[in-house]
């Protein structure tokens, strides 16, 4: 839901921090998940209305398993007038464009039958003027929902603003809706959220969880919502009480926070917010920058500061950011470096739908509207002609922006049809990196260590556990280079990827790397 201005400001404000030598090294939790993050309205349309839907995802589970992913994260499913579904009109209803409750339950059960996990995106901090908390409570202090939202006056005529002081938003289709902030200080709201989240954990209440979520992504989670000081200490008064009660229902549930301050490591969320995982934004920015210094500083700090029983979600793009391919002008070699770092650094990797194809798109400047991120959320490109069954071109149906952008081009080499039979394609590279990840559990179980080397363009690191080691070297330049990598372990290495065999010289490895290349070794 982030505004385009915030994204631009964050991208311009990329910071690095010093080395993390003061942090104690800690071994991450064993985790072999590869998450596939879907903006479902744009994925696959099963019924011909041009909107991606739940049955469309279900029909493409074979595709996801062929790619190698093991978990699915969807953007919100609940009813909303906005296409992204973040500002809800009814949290208990699934957007009918996505399907029915029966469709939802069939998808979740099918995922679980396949050994895959399902994560639901939730943001219950805001509602639109269509929500019953608003319609019944406005101008009515006696309403049973009188303290469910925050008002700026005692007469309840002025629902308060949301982030950035916004009181409403123009949709991509020119439909305007007022939006307000939910009162997370209210015990009734806490109870409501418990009931809502609990339902999605175990919809039929039988305690088996085959029809329930495996976890939640908490969008725009904050301790002091939007920095207004209206609801301070929410970690203590709202989030921890809610999360602790949910863990009584299912102790294995995973809670993922999107930290509101993207440049933060999210350690306060992990230490005090009750969550299991946060998003590694600093790493995402570092990978996008192709900077050895940024990668070194932020990989060290991110992984070594993260508590041993908590995790970072490692990603290079999501529904709120420009596509990675846009930043590298579609350069396949650079796209492959992004893929390798996304999947081999450690943590829990997340792939945004279409990232594996090299889909492009950059946030637009249409003004004060939710249309600005449409180019980052275009239809998944199934076919080389960009036409065919299931294409989710919902955004081309109506609205003033329907003809103002179009990143997909016929026969441009960016589509599943064009890439799946090309062994050198980005799509097949993703499959290869995922297979390497699964074959080397030390990537997730081992300790992270940046490996020093003598070349300013080579980023090298390892994951190790005892004598077990997994080493990666990346040439971040457009020229062939040589480097001596200091590693400190004496085991004999084998080539995992890259056809580059290092020459052992005492405690260092002498390597020659082609331009924009990745090499991987293991013992």
Short mmCIF file of C-alpha atoms in Angstrom, two decimals:
data_model
loop_
_atom_site.label_atom_id
_atom_site.label_comp_id
_atom_site.label_asym_id
_atom_site.label_seq_id
_atom_site.Cartn_x
_atom_site.Cartn_y
_atom_site.Cartn_z
CA UNK A 1 0.00 0.00 0.00
CA UNK A 2 3.01 2.29 0.14
CA UNK A 3 2.74 5.58 -1.70
CA UNK A 4 4.97 6.12 -4.72
CA UNK A 5 6.58 9.12 -3.02
CA UNK A 6 7.67 6.93 -0.12
CA UNK A 7 9.24 4.40 -2.47
CA UNK A 8 11.15 7.10 -4.29
CA UNK A 9 12.35 8.63 -1.05
CA UNK A 10 13.53 5.30 0.26
CA UNK A 11 15.35 4.41 -2.92
CA UNK A 12 17.12 7.76 -2.80
CA UNK A 13 17.95 7.30 0.87
CA UNK A 14 19.79 3.97 0.72
CA UNK A 15 22.14 3.80 3.64
CA UNK A 16 24.89 1.46 4.56
CA UNK A 17 26.00 0.72 8.04
CA UNK A 18 29.29 -0.39 9.46
CA UNK A 19 30.48 -3.91 9.82
CA UNK A 20 28.77 -6.05 12.38
CA UNK A 21 31.81 -7.31 14.22
CA UNK A 22 30.16 -6.36 17.49
CA UNK A 23 27.25 -8.71 16.82
CA UNK A 24 27.41 -12.25 18.03
CA UNK A 25 27.20 -14.83 15.26
CA UNK A 26 24.00 -16.81 15.42
CA UNK A 27 22.81 -19.76 13.41
CA UNK A 28 19.46 -19.24 11.60
CA UNK A 29 16.53 -21.57 12.02
CA UNK A 30 16.47 -24.51 9.61
CA UNK A 31 14.14 -23.39 6.85
CA UNK A 32 13.88 -24.66 3.30
CA UNK A 33 10.99 -22.47 2.17
CA UNK A 34 11.03 -20.65 -1.14
CA UNK A 35 8.10 -18.22 -1.10
CA UNK A 36 6.28 -17.13 -4.27
CA UNK A 37 4.66 -13.73 -3.73
CA UNK A 38 1.60 -13.28 -5.97
CA UNK A 39 -0.39 -10.18 -6.79
CA UNK A 40 -3.29 -12.49 -7.54
CA UNK A 41 -5.44 -10.11 -9.60
CA UNK A 42 -2.67 -10.18 -12.22
CA UNK A 43 -1.66 -13.85 -12.14
CA UNK A 44 -4.11 -16.15 -13.96
CA UNK A 45 -7.77 -15.65 -14.86
CA UNK A 46 -9.81 -18.86 -14.70
CA UNK A 47 -13.23 -17.55 -15.75
CA UNK A 48 -12.66 -15.07 -18.54
CA UNK A 49 -13.36 -11.82 -16.67
CA UNK A 50 -9.69 -10.71 -17.01
CA UNK A 51 -9.19 -10.73 -13.21
CA UNK A 52 -6.72 -13.21 -11.77
CA UNK A 53 -8.43 -15.37 -9.17
CA UNK A 54 -8.10 -18.18 -6.66
CA UNK A 55 -9.03 -20.92 -9.10
CA UNK A 56 -6.46 -19.50 -11.48
CA UNK A 57 -3.74 -19.93 -8.87
CA UNK A 58 -4.95 -23.44 -8.16
CA UNK A 59 -4.78 -24.30 -11.86
CA UNK A 60 -1.15 -23.15 -11.92
CA UNK A 61 0.15 -25.03 -8.88
CA UNK A 62 1.88 -27.49 -11.18
CA UNK A 63 3.75 -24.54 -12.65
CA UNK A 64 4.81 -23.31 -9.22
CA UNK A 65 6.07 -26.73 -8.25
CA UNK A 66 7.95 -27.07 -11.53
CA UNK A 67 9.65 -23.78 -10.76
CA UNK A 68 10.52 -25.17 -7.34
CA UNK A 69 8.76 -22.85 -4.92
CA UNK A 70 7.34 -24.32 -1.73
CA UNK A 71 5.07 -21.59 -0.35
CA UNK A 72 2.63 -19.00 -1.67
CA UNK A 73 2.06 -15.49 -0.30
CA UNK A 74 -0.98 -13.61 -1.63
CA UNK A 75 -1.82 -9.94 -1.33
CA UNK A 76 -5.07 -9.30 0.61
CA UNK A 77 -8.16 -11.26 -0.38
CA UNK A 78 -10.78 -9.35 1.60
CA UNK A 79 -13.38 -7.11 0.02
CA UNK A 80 -12.34 -3.59 -0.97
CA UNK A 81 -13.23 -1.01 -3.61
CA UNK A 82 -9.50 -0.67 -4.31
CA UNK A 83 -7.91 -3.10 -6.78
CA UNK A 84 -5.09 -4.02 -4.37
CA UNK A 85 -7.58 -4.79 -1.57
CA UNK A 86 -5.61 -3.09 1.18
CA UNK A 87 -8.23 -0.64 2.44
CA UNK A 88 -11.08 -2.96 3.31
CA UNK A 89 -14.85 -2.54 3.29
CA UNK A 90 -15.37 -5.97 4.89
CA UNK A 91 -12.57 -8.10 6.34
CA UNK A 92 -14.78 -11.20 6.52
CA UNK A 93 -15.66 -11.32 2.82
CA UNK A 94 -13.44 -12.52 0.00
CA UNK A 95 -13.41 -10.18 -2.97
CA UNK A 96 -15.91 -11.83 -5.35
CA UNK A 97 -13.58 -11.22 -8.30
CA UNK A 98 -11.20 -13.70 -6.67
CA UNK A 99 -13.88 -16.31 -6.10
CA UNK A 100 -15.79 -17.83 -3.21
CA UNK A 101 -14.88 -19.17 0.21
CA UNK A 102 -15.16 -22.66 -1.30
CA UNK A 103 -12.60 -21.67 -3.96
CA UNK A 104 -10.30 -20.36 -1.25
CA UNK A 105 -10.54 -23.50 0.87
CA UNK A 106 -9.95 -25.70 -2.18
CA UNK A 107 -6.77 -23.76 -2.97
CA UNK A 108 -5.40 -23.97 0.57
CA UNK A 109 -6.15 -27.68 0.86
CA UNK A 110 -4.55 -28.37 -2.51
CA UNK A 111 -1.43 -26.46 -1.48
CA UNK A 112 -1.19 -28.50 1.70
CA UNK A 113 -1.75 -31.78 -0.14
CA UNK A 114 1.26 -30.86 -2.26
CA UNK A 115 3.38 -30.13 0.82
CA UNK A 116 3.29 -26.38 0.15
CA UNK A 117 2.52 -23.56 2.59
CA UNK A 118 0.14 -20.63 2.35
CA UNK A 119 0.60 -17.11 3.75
CA UNK A 120 -2.13 -14.47 3.90
CA UNK A 121 -1.46 -10.73 3.75
CA UNK A 122 -3.42 -8.74 6.36
CA UNK A 123 -3.77 -5.04 7.05
CA UNK A 124 -6.60 -4.38 9.50
CA UNK A 125 -5.35 -0.96 10.59
CA UNK A 126 -7.54 0.95 8.10
CA UNK A 127 -11.08 0.79 6.67
CA UNK A 128 -13.01 2.68 4.01
CA UNK A 129 -16.23 4.63 4.34
CA UNK A 130 -18.10 1.50 3.16
CA UNK A 131 -17.19 -0.53 6.26
CA UNK A 132 -19.89 -1.03 8.87
CA UNK A 133 -17.64 0.46 11.54
CA UNK A 134 -17.83 3.71 9.58
CA UNK A 135 -21.42 3.59 8.28
CA UNK A 136 -22.89 2.74 11.69
CA UNK A 137 -20.53 4.86 13.77
CA UNK A 138 -20.38 8.11 11.82
CA UNK A 139 -22.37 10.86 13.60
CA UNK A 140 -23.41 8.21 16.14
CA UNK A 141 -21.37 8.15 19.38
CA UNK A 142 -23.89 5.61 20.72
CA UNK A 143 -23.05 3.06 18.02
CA UNK A 144 -21.75 -0.31 19.20
CA UNK A 145 -18.84 0.41 16.87
CA UNK A 146 -18.25 3.86 18.35
CA UNK A 147 -14.67 3.08 19.42
CA UNK A 148 -13.72 0.85 16.48
CA UNK A 149 -12.28 3.77 14.50
CA UNK A 150 -10.61 6.99 15.61
CA UNK A 151 -12.45 10.31 15.32
CA UNK A 152 -11.03 13.80 15.54
CA UNK A 153 -14.09 15.10 17.38
CA UNK A 154 -16.42 13.99 20.18
CA UNK A 155 -19.45 14.04 17.89
CA UNK A 156 -17.82 11.42 15.64
CA UNK A 157 -18.31 13.46 12.49
CA UNK A 158 -14.66 13.46 11.45
CA UNK A 159 -12.92 10.08 11.14
CA UNK A 160 -9.19 10.65 11.46
CA UNK A 161 -6.70 10.43 8.60
CA UNK A 162 -4.38 7.55 7.75
CA UNK A 163 -0.66 7.55 6.88
CA UNK A 164 0.70 10.85 5.51
CA UNK A 165 -2.48 12.60 6.70
CA UNK A 166 -4.51 11.10 3.84
CA UNK A 167 -8.30 11.09 4.29
CA UNK A 168 -9.15 9.25 1.10
CA UNK A 169 -7.78 7.92 -2.15
CA UNK A 170 -8.71 8.01 -5.82
CA UNK A 171 -8.74 4.54 -7.34
CA UNK A 172 -7.16 3.66 -10.69
CA UNK A 173 -10.73 3.59 -12.07
CA UNK A 174 -11.49 7.12 -10.77
CA UNK A 175 -13.61 5.86 -7.87
CA UNK A 176 -12.82 7.88 -4.72
CA UNK A 177 -13.26 6.47 -1.24
CA UNK A 178 -12.63 7.98 2.16
CA UNK A 179 -10.33 5.98 4.46
CA UNK A 180 -9.74 6.12 8.20
CA UNK A 181 -7.63 4.57 10.93
CA UNK A 182 -8.87 1.71 13.10
CA UNK A 183 -8.62 2.19 16.87
CA UNK A 184 -6.15 -0.51 17.87
CA UNK A 185 -6.42 0.73 21.46
CA UNK A 186 -9.93 -0.70 21.71
CA UNK A 187 -10.27 -4.11 23.45
CA UNK A 188 -13.18 -4.78 21.08
CA UNK A 189 -10.93 -4.30 18.07
CA UNK A 190 -8.36 -6.65 19.57
CA UNK A 191 -11.07 -9.26 20.12
CA UNK A 192 -12.34 -8.76 16.58
CA UNK A 193 -8.87 -9.28 15.14
CA UNK A 194 -8.34 -12.39 17.22
CA UNK A 195 -11.56 -13.88 15.90
CA UNK A 196 -10.72 -12.89 12.33
CA UNK A 197 -7.16 -14.23 12.33
CA UNK A 198 -8.20 -17.35 14.25
CA UNK A 199 -10.81 -18.13 11.61
CA UNK A 200 -8.23 -18.11 8.82
CA UNK A 201 -5.94 -20.35 10.88
CA UNK A 202 -8.66 -22.97 11.36
CA UNK A 203 -11.78 -22.20 9.29
CA UNK A 204 -13.78 -25.26 10.37
CA UNK A 205 -12.49 -25.28 13.94
CA UNK A 206 -11.39 -28.91 13.91
CA UNK A 207 -7.82 -28.22 15.00
CA UNK A 208 -6.29 -29.92 11.95
CA UNK A 209 -5.19 -26.79 10.00
CA UNK A 210 -5.30 -28.49 6.60
CA UNK A 211 -7.70 -25.73 5.51
CA UNK A 212 -5.90 -22.92 7.37
CA UNK A 213 -3.07 -20.50 6.73
CA UNK A 214 0.49 -21.30 7.70
CA UNK A 215 1.14 -17.70 8.58
CA UNK A 216 0.34 -14.04 8.05
CA UNK A 217 2.14 -11.10 6.51
CA UNK A 218 1.33 -7.99 8.56
CA UNK A 219 1.40 -5.03 6.21
CA UNK A 220 2.62 -1.67 7.54
CA UNK A 221 3.07 -2.96 11.09
CA UNK A 222 4.12 -0.27 13.58
CA UNK A 223 4.57 0.17 17.33
CA UNK A 224 3.22 3.73 17.07
CA UNK A 225 0.89 3.64 14.08
CA UNK A 226 1.93 6.27 11.51
CA UNK A 227 3.91 8.10 14.19
CA UNK A 228 0.83 9.98 15.39
CA UNK A 229 1.25 9.07 19.08
CA UNK A 230 -2.47 8.21 19.17
CA UNK A 231 -1.68 4.54 19.73
CA UNK A 232 1.80 4.23 21.24
CA UNK A 233 3.29 0.93 22.40
CA UNK A 234 1.16 -1.24 20.10
CA UNK A 235 3.71 -4.04 20.33
CA UNK A 236 2.74 -4.39 23.99
CA UNK A 237 -0.94 -3.47 23.85
CA UNK A 238 -2.06 -4.99 20.54
CA UNK A 239 0.38 -7.04 18.51
CA UNK A 240 1.93 -9.28 21.18
CA UNK A 241 -1.44 -10.03 22.84
CA UNK A 242 -2.90 -10.90 19.44
CA UNK A 243 0.03 -12.99 18.25
CA UNK A 244 0.37 -14.86 21.56
CA UNK A 245 -3.29 -15.87 21.46
CA UNK A 246 -2.96 -17.01 17.85
CA UNK A 247 -0.01 -19.21 18.79
CA UNK A 248 -2.21 -20.96 21.33
CA UNK A 249 -4.50 -21.88 18.43
CA UNK A 250 -1.59 -23.10 16.27
CA UNK A 251 1.92 -23.00 17.78
CA UNK A 252 3.54 -23.44 14.35
CA UNK A 253 2.03 -20.29 12.84
CA UNK A 254 4.58 -17.88 11.31
CA UNK A 255 4.12 -14.12 11.60
CA UNK A 256 5.91 -11.93 9.04
CA UNK A 257 6.09 -8.18 9.60
CA UNK A 258 6.55 -5.60 6.91
CA UNK A 259 8.46 -3.05 8.93
CA UNK A 260 7.11 0.42 8.18
CA UNK A 261 10.62 1.89 8.06
CA UNK A 262 12.10 0.03 5.12
CA UNK A 263 15.69 0.99 5.86
CA UNK A 264 15.49 -0.61 9.28
CA UNK A 265 16.79 -4.11 9.96
CA UNK A 266 13.52 -4.80 11.75
CA UNK A 267 15.27 -5.93 14.93
CA UNK A 268 12.71 -4.21 17.17
CA UNK A 269 10.00 -6.27 15.49
CA UNK A 270 11.97 -9.47 16.04
CA UNK A 271 13.01 -8.63 19.60
CA UNK A 272 9.87 -6.91 20.88
CA UNK A 273 7.11 -7.15 18.26
CA UNK A 274 6.41 -10.85 18.64
CA UNK A 275 6.99 -11.70 14.97
CA UNK A 276 9.05 -14.48 13.44
CA UNK A 277 10.29 -12.79 10.29
CA UNK A 278 10.86 -9.38 8.73
CA UNK A 279 11.80 -8.29 5.23
CA UNK A 280 15.47 -7.70 4.43
CA UNK A 281 15.03 -4.34 2.71
CA UNK A 282 18.66 -3.31 3.17
CA UNK A 283 19.76 -6.41 1.31
CA UNK A 284 17.23 -5.77 -1.47
CA UNK A 285 18.61 -2.26 -2.01
CA UNK A 286 22.19 -3.57 -1.87
CA UNK A 287 21.54 -6.23 -4.51
CA UNK A 288 19.87 -3.63 -6.74
CA UNK A 289 22.89 -1.34 -6.40
CA UNK A 290 25.47 -4.01 -7.46
CA UNK A 291 27.74 -2.58 -4.78
CA UNK A 292 30.26 -4.79 -3.03
CA UNK A 293 30.48 -2.41 -0.06
CA UNK A 294 26.72 -2.27 0.41
CA UNK A 295 26.39 -6.02 0.07
CA UNK A 296 29.22 -6.64 2.53
CA UNK A 297 27.96 -4.16 5.13
CA UNK A 298 24.31 -5.09 4.91
CA UNK A 299 24.68 -8.86 4.62
CA UNK A 300 26.93 -8.85 7.69
CA UNK A 301 24.60 -6.67 9.73
CA UNK A 302 21.38 -8.32 8.54
CA UNK A 303 22.35 -11.92 9.16
CA UNK A 304 24.63 -11.55 12.17
CA UNK A 305 22.27 -9.28 14.09
CA UNK A 306 19.15 -11.37 13.48
CA UNK A 307 18.24 -13.43 16.57
CA UNK A 308 18.91 -17.14 16.24
CA UNK A 309 15.25 -18.11 16.35
CA UNK A 310 14.11 -15.42 13.91
CA UNK A 311 14.50 -14.93 10.15
CA UNK A 312 14.86 -12.38 7.38
CA UNK A 313 12.84 -12.62 4.16
CA UNK A 314 15.35 -12.08 1.34
CA UNK A 315 13.86 -10.55 -1.82
CA UNK A 316 14.74 -8.22 -4.70
CA UNK A 317 11.28 -6.98 -5.67
CA UNK A 318 7.69 -6.94 -4.42
CA UNK A 319 4.33 -5.32 -5.18
CA UNK A 320 5.46 -1.96 -3.77
CA UNK A 321 8.74 -1.57 -5.67
CA UNK A 322 9.81 -1.14 -9.29
CA UNK A 323 10.68 -4.40 -10.97
CA UNK A 324 14.31 -5.50 -10.65
CA UNK A 325 14.46 -5.88 -14.43
CA UNK A 326 13.59 -2.22 -14.89
CA UNK A 327 16.63 -1.19 -12.87
CA UNK A 328 19.02 -3.27 -15.00
CA UNK A 329 17.33 -2.54 -18.34
CA UNK A 330 16.51 -6.20 -18.84
CA UNK A 331 20.18 -7.27 -18.85
CA UNK A 332 19.94 -11.05 -18.42
CA UNK A 333 23.41 -11.38 -16.85
CA UNK A 334 22.48 -8.86 -14.16
CA UNK A 335 19.09 -10.49 -13.69
CA UNK A 336 20.86 -13.78 -13.02
CA UNK A 337 23.13 -12.15 -10.42
CA UNK A 338 20.00 -10.82 -8.70
CA UNK A 339 18.44 -14.27 -8.78
CA UNK A 340 21.55 -15.95 -7.34
CA UNK A 341 21.84 -13.50 -4.45
CA UNK A 342 18.10 -13.65 -3.80
CA UNK A 343 18.24 -17.43 -3.45
CA UNK A 344 21.73 -18.23 -2.13
CA UNK A 345 22.46 -15.60 0.52
CA UNK A 346 20.33 -17.34 3.13
CA UNK A 347 17.30 -16.32 5.12
CA UNK A 348 13.93 -17.22 3.59
CA UNK A 349 13.87 -16.27 -0.10
CA UNK A 350 10.81 -14.68 -1.71
CA UNK A 351 10.21 -14.41 -5.46
CA UNK A 352 7.64 -11.92 -6.77
CA UNK A 353 5.45 -13.36 -9.53
CA UNK A 354 7.00 -12.79 -12.98
CA UNK A 355 10.40 -11.98 -11.47
CA UNK A 356 11.56 -15.35 -12.73
CA UNK A 357 10.75 -14.22 -16.29
CA UNK A 358 12.38 -10.81 -16.04
CA UNK A 359 9.10 -8.92 -16.22
CA UNK A 360 9.67 -5.17 -16.08
CA UNK A 361 7.80 -2.13 -14.82
CA UNK A 362 8.44 1.07 -12.93
CA UNK A 363 6.19 3.02 -10.59
CA UNK A 364 4.35 5.76 -12.46
CA UNK A 365 3.47 9.36 -11.61
CA UNK A 366 -0.25 9.61 -12.26
CA UNK A 367 -0.79 11.92 -9.29
CA UNK A 368 -2.75 11.26 -6.06
CA UNK A 369 -4.15 7.89 -7.08
CA UNK A 370 -3.56 4.22 -6.31
CA UNK A 371 -2.71 3.71 -10.01
CA UNK A 372 0.96 4.62 -9.57
CA UNK A 373 2.04 1.05 -8.82
CA UNK A 374 0.06 -0.52 -11.66
CA UNK A 375 3.16 -0.94 -13.87
CA UNK A 376 4.75 -3.06 -11.10
CA UNK A 377 1.65 -5.28 -10.97
CA UNK A 378 0.96 -6.16 -14.59
CA UNK A 379 -0.37 -9.46 -15.91
CA UNK A 380 1.90 -12.48 -15.67
CA UNK A 381 3.27 -13.15 -19.15
CA UNK A 382 2.26 -16.70 -19.99
CA UNK A 383 2.53 -16.43 -23.78
CA UNK A 384 5.00 -14.98 -26.28
CA UNK A 385 2.18 -13.07 -27.97
CA UNK A 386 0.97 -11.80 -24.58
CA UNK A 387 -2.49 -13.00 -25.57
CA UNK A 388 -4.22 -16.20 -24.62
CA UNK A 389 -6.26 -18.05 -22.05
CA UNK A 390 -5.84 -16.77 -18.52
CA UNK A 391 -4.17 -13.42 -19.25
CA UNK A 392 -5.24 -11.14 -16.39
CA UNK A 393 -5.60 -7.79 -18.15
CA UNK A 394 -8.10 -6.36 -15.64
CA UNK A 395 -6.38 -2.93 -15.67
CA UNK A 396 -7.04 -2.53 -19.41
CA UNK A 397 -10.81 -2.68 -18.96
CA UNK A 398 -11.53 0.81 -17.62
CA UNK A 399 -10.12 3.91 -16.01
CA UNK A 400 -8.07 6.83 -17.33
CA UNK A 401 -4.79 4.90 -17.07
CA UNK A 402 -5.76 1.81 -19.07
CA UNK A 403 -3.84 2.90 -22.17
CA UNK A 404 -1.01 4.85 -20.57
CA UNK A 405 1.43 2.01 -19.91
CA UNK A 406 2.16 -1.46 -21.20
CA UNK A 407 5.42 -3.16 -20.28
CA UNK A 408 4.60 -6.46 -21.97
CA UNK A 409 5.62 -6.74 -25.62
CA UNK A 410 4.90 -9.64 -27.98
CA UNK A 411 7.90 -11.80 -28.87
CA UNK A 412 10.30 -9.88 -26.62
CA UNK A 413 11.76 -12.99 -25.01
CA UNK A 414 10.00 -12.31 -21.71
CA UNK A 415 7.30 -14.93 -21.26
CA UNK A 416 6.99 -18.43 -19.93
CA UNK A 417 6.33 -19.78 -23.42
CA UNK A 418 9.56 -18.29 -24.74
CA UNK A 419 11.76 -19.15 -21.76
CA UNK A 420 10.76 -22.57 -20.52
CA UNK A 421 12.46 -24.49 -23.37
CA UNK A 422 15.55 -22.27 -23.48
CA UNK A 423 18.17 -23.77 -21.21
CA UNK A 424 19.97 -20.41 -20.99
CA UNK A 425 16.86 -18.44 -20.06
CA UNK A 426 16.35 -16.56 -16.82
CA UNK A 427 13.45 -18.85 -15.96
CA UNK A 428 15.63 -21.94 -16.15
CA UNK A 429 18.33 -20.15 -14.17
CA UNK A 430 15.81 -19.61 -11.37
CA UNK A 431 14.96 -23.30 -11.45
CA UNK A 432 18.67 -24.13 -11.24
CA UNK A 433 19.32 -21.77 -8.31
CA UNK A 434 16.29 -23.11 -6.44
CA UNK A 435 17.53 -26.67 -6.99
CA UNK A 436 20.96 -25.68 -5.63
CA UNK A 437 19.29 -24.11 -2.62
CA UNK A 438 17.32 -27.26 -1.86
CA UNK A 439 20.35 -29.51 -2.35
CA UNK A 440 22.47 -27.49 0.11
CA UNK A 441 20.58 -27.04 3.39
CA UNK A 442 23.66 -25.42 4.92
CA UNK A 443 22.48 -22.24 3.14
CA UNK A 444 19.69 -21.97 5.69
CA UNK A 445 21.14 -23.93 8.61
CA UNK A 446 24.69 -22.62 8.49
CA UNK A 447 26.29 -19.44 9.79
CA UNK A 448 26.77 -16.57 7.36
CA UNK A 449 30.22 -15.11 6.77
CA UNK A 450 31.40 -12.53 4.24
CA UNK A 451 34.69 -13.70 2.73
CA UNK A 452 37.28 -11.00 2.19
CA UNK A 453 38.96 -10.80 -1.22
CA UNK A 454 41.35 -8.46 -3.02
CA UNK A 455 39.07 -7.29 -5.85
CA UNK A 456 36.78 -4.30 -5.47
CA UNK A 457 34.20 -5.81 -7.82
CA UNK A 458 33.94 -9.30 -6.32
CA UNK A 459 31.48 -10.04 -3.52
CA UNK A 460 32.16 -13.38 -1.85
CA UNK A 461 30.53 -15.13 1.09
CA UNK A 462 29.98 -18.50 2.64
CA UNK A 463 27.53 -20.45 4.73
CA UNK A 464 29.14 -23.02 6.98
CA UNK A 465 28.29 -25.52 9.68
CA UNK A 466 31.27 -27.32 11.15
CA UNK A 467 33.34 -28.50 8.18
CA UNK A 468 30.37 -28.17 5.82
CA UNK A 469 30.71 -25.10 3.64
CA UNK A 470 28.97 -23.41 0.70
CA UNK A 471 30.88 -20.61 -1.04
CA UNK A 472 29.64 -18.06 -3.57
CA UNK A 473 31.61 -15.48 -5.54
CA UNK A 474 29.95 -12.83 -7.69
CA UNK A 475 31.64 -10.56 -10.24
CA UNK A 476 29.69 -7.30 -10.11
CA UNK A 477 31.49 -5.76 -13.10
CA UNK A 478 31.27 -5.88 -16.90
CA UNK A 479 34.85 -7.19 -17.25
CA UNK A 480 36.55 -10.52 -16.42
CA UNK A 481 38.38 -10.35 -13.09
CA UNK A 482 40.62 -12.37 -10.81
CA UNK A 483 40.39 -12.46 -7.03
CA UNK A 484 42.00 -14.12 -4.04
CA UNK A 485 39.31 -15.09 -1.57
CA UNK A 486 40.23 -15.66 2.07
CA UNK A 487 38.20 -18.50 3.51
CA UNK A 488 39.99 -20.22 6.39
CA UNK A 489 38.61 -23.73 5.86
CA UNK A 490 40.74 -26.42 4.27
CA UNK A 491 38.23 -28.87 2.87
CA UNK A 492 38.37 -29.84 -0.78
CA UNK A 493 35.77 -28.00 -2.86
CA UNK A 494 33.62 -29.14 -5.77
CA UNK A 495 32.01 -26.98 -8.41
CA UNK A 496 28.29 -26.43 -7.88
CA UNK A 497 27.79 -23.75 -10.52
CA UNK A 498 29.97 -21.72 -12.87
CA UNK A 499 32.62 -24.14 -14.18
CA UNK A 500 35.25 -22.12 -12.31
CA UNK A 501 37.58 -24.22 -10.18
CA UNK A 502 39.51 -22.14 -7.64
CA UNK A 503 43.21 -22.68 -7.06
CA UNK A 504 43.91 -23.26 -3.39
CA UNK A 505 46.79 -21.19 -2.05
CA UNK A 506 47.04 -21.70 1.69
CA UNK A 507 43.97 -20.15 3.24
CA UNK A 508 42.88 -18.38 0.05
CA UNK A 509 41.19 -19.34 -3.19
CA UNK A 510 42.44 -17.83 -6.46
CA UNK A 511 39.57 -17.50 -8.95
CA UNK A 512 39.01 -16.06 -12.41
CA UNK A 513 35.45 -14.87 -13.03
CA UNK A 514 33.85 -13.81 -16.31
CA UNK A 515 31.99 -10.49 -16.50
CA UNK A 516 28.71 -10.37 -14.57
CA UNK A 517 29.06 -13.94 -13.36
CA UNK A 518 28.34 -16.17 -10.40
CA UNK A 519 30.44 -19.10 -9.19
CA UNK A 520 29.43 -21.55 -6.47
CA UNK A 521 31.40 -24.24 -4.67
CA UNK A 522 30.73 -26.63 -1.81
CA UNK A 523 32.67 -29.29 0.05
#
